[in-house]
XYZ file of C-alpha atoms in Angstrom:
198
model
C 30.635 2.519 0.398
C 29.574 0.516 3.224
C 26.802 3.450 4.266
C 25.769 3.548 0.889
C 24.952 -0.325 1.150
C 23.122 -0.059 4.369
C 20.869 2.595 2.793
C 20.365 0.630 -0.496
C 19.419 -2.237 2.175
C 17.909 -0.273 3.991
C 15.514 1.032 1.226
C 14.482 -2.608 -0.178
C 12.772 -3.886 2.683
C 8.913 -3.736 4.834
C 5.864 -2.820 3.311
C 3.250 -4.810 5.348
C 5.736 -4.545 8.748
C 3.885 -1.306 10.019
C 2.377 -2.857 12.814
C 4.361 -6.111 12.928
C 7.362 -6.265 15.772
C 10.488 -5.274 16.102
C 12.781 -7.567 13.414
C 16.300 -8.627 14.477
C 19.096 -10.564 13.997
C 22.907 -10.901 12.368
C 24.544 -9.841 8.932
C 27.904 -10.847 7.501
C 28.947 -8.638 4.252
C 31.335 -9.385 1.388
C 32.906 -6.836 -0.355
C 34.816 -7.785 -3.545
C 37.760 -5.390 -4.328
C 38.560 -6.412 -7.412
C 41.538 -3.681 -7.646
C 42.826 -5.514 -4.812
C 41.779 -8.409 -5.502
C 40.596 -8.869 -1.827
C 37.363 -9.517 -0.333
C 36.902 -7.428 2.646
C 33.942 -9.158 5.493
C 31.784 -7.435 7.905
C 29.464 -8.890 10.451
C 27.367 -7.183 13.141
C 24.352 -6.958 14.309
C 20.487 -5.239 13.093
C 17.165 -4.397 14.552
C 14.315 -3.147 12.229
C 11.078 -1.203 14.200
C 9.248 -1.257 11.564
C 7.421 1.920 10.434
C 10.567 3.895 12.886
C 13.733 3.354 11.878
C 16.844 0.702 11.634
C 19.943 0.153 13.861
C 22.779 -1.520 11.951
C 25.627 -2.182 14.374
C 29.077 -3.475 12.849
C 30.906 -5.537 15.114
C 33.971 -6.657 13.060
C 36.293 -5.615 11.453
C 35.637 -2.479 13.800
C 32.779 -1.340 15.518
C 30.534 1.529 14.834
C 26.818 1.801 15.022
C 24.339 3.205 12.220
C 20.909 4.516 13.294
C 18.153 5.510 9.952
C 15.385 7.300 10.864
C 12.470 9.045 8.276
C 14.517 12.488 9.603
C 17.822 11.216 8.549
C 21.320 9.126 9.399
C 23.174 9.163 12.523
C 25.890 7.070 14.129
C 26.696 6.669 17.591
C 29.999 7.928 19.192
C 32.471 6.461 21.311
C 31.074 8.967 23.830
C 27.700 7.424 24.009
C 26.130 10.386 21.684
C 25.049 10.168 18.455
C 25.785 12.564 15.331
C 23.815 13.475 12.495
C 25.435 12.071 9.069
C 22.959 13.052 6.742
C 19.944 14.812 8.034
C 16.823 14.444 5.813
C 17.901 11.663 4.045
C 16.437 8.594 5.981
C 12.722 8.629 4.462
C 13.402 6.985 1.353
C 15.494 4.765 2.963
C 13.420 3.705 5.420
C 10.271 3.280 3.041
C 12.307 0.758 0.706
C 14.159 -0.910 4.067
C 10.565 -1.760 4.895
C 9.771 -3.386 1.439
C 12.728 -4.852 0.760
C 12.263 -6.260 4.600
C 8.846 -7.676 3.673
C 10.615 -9.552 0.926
C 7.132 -8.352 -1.687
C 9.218 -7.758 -4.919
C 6.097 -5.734 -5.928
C 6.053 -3.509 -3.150
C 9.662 -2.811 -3.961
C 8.826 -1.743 -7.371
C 6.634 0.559 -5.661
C 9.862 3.036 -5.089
C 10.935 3.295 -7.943
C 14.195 2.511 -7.107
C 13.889 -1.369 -8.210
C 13.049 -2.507 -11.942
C 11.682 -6.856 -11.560
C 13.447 -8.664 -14.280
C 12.497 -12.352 -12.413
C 11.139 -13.794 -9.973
C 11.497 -17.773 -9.311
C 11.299 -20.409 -6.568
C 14.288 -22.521 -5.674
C 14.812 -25.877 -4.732
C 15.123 -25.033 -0.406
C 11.690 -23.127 -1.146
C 13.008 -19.609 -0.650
C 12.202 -17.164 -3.890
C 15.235 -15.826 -5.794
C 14.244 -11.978 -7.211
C 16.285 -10.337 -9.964
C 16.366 -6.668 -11.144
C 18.518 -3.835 -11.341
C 18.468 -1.343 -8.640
C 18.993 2.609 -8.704
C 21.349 3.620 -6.025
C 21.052 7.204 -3.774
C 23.678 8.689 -6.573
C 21.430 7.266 -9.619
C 23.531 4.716 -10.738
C 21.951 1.525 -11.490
C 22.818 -2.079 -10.402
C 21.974 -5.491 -10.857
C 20.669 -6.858 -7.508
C 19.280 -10.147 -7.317
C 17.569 -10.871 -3.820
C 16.787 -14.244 -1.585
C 13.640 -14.424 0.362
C 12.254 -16.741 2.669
C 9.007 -17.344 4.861
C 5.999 -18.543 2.447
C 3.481 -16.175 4.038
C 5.429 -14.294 6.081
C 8.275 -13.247 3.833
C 11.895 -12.676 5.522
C 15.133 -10.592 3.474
C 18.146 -13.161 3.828
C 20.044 -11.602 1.288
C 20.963 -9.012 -0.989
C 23.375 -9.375 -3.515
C 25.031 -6.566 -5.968
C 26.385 -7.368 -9.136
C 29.381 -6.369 -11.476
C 31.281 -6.686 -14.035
C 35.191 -7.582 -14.679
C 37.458 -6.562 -17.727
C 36.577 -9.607 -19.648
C 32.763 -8.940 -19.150
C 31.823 -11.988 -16.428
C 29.665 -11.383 -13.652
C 30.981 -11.405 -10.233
C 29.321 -10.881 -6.345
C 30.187 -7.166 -5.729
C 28.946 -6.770 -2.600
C 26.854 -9.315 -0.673
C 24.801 -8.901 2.808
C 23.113 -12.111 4.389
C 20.530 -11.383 7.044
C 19.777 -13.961 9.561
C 16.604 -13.318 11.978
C 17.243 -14.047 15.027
C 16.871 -12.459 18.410
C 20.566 -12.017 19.178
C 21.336 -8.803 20.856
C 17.861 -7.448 19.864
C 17.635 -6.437 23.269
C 20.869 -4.687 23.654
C 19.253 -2.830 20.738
C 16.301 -1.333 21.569
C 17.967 -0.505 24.579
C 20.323 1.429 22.268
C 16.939 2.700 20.265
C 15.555 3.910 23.658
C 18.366 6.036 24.330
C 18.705 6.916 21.155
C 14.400 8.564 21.388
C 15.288 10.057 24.714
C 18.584 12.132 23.208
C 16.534 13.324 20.218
């Protein structure tokens, strides 16, 4: 579930970031078991090169590091290496990353992985998008999204919707992005050794 999230975020995000730089910063995920009844929280770390791929690196509760590029998903052992997960899957992903990055709701459309139902500005200024998103195994979701930045939009969040027994809507899984530059550097380190293995 959690890889299947980072690729859904992954394919919502750049569009005009081809020649902009390297995006950073921190995430914290919710996940709402409702089974359980639990909500289980991630947080880690993310660097975007736009137009090249994504690191996603989980800190708590464990640590493991995801790398998408257009040839496909890979994670980085204990070891220092890093295994293929899905080879030839990481061009979608990494086309709607970069629109959903870019925070254009239009250019997101452009996939045709995400349907607009609204768009609308709230009271801090950041725009709230709505739709319903198709995931990698064709099931669609309700999604609404939170973007910031007036001319230079910035993803802050990305929220997936369901449903309980008695038909209300609850957060199924949320991820809130905050751009910063903490351990962006420690990151494209990681993406340099990462080139030179290939």
């Amino acid at each position: 579930m959690m890889i299947r999230v980072v690729l859904v975020l992954l394919m919502c995000l750049v569009a005009g970031l081809a020649a902009a730089a390297p995006l950073g910063g921190t995430f914290h995920q919710s996940r709402y078991l409702p089974e359980h009844d639990v909500t289980l929280e991630t947080t880690g770390s993310f660097a975007l090169l736009p137009g090249e791929g994504l690191i996603w690196a989980t800190r708590t509760p464990f640590e493991t590091t995801l790398i998408v590029v257009r040839d496909g998903l890979y994670q980085l052992n204990p070891a220092g290496d890093f295994s293929a997960l899905d080879e030839g899957r990481g061009a979608l992903e990494l086309t709607i990353l970069d629109r959903m990055l870019s925070g254009d709701p239009q250019a997101l459309v452009k996939t045709g992985i995400f349907t607009l139902s609204d768009e609308r500005q709230m009271p801090n200024g950041d725009t709230q998008i709505r739709g319903v998103m198709k995931t990698p195994s064709g099931k669609s979701e309700p999604v609404t999204l939170r973007v910031s930045g007036g001319a230079d939009p910035v993803l802050r969040e990305i929220v997936f919707w369901a449903k309980d027994a008695q038909g209300q809507s609850y957060e199924a899984n949320a991820v809130r992005l905050e751009v910063d530059s903490s351990d962006r550097a420690e990151l494209l380190t990681l993406w340099q050794q990462f080139q030179e293995a290939r």
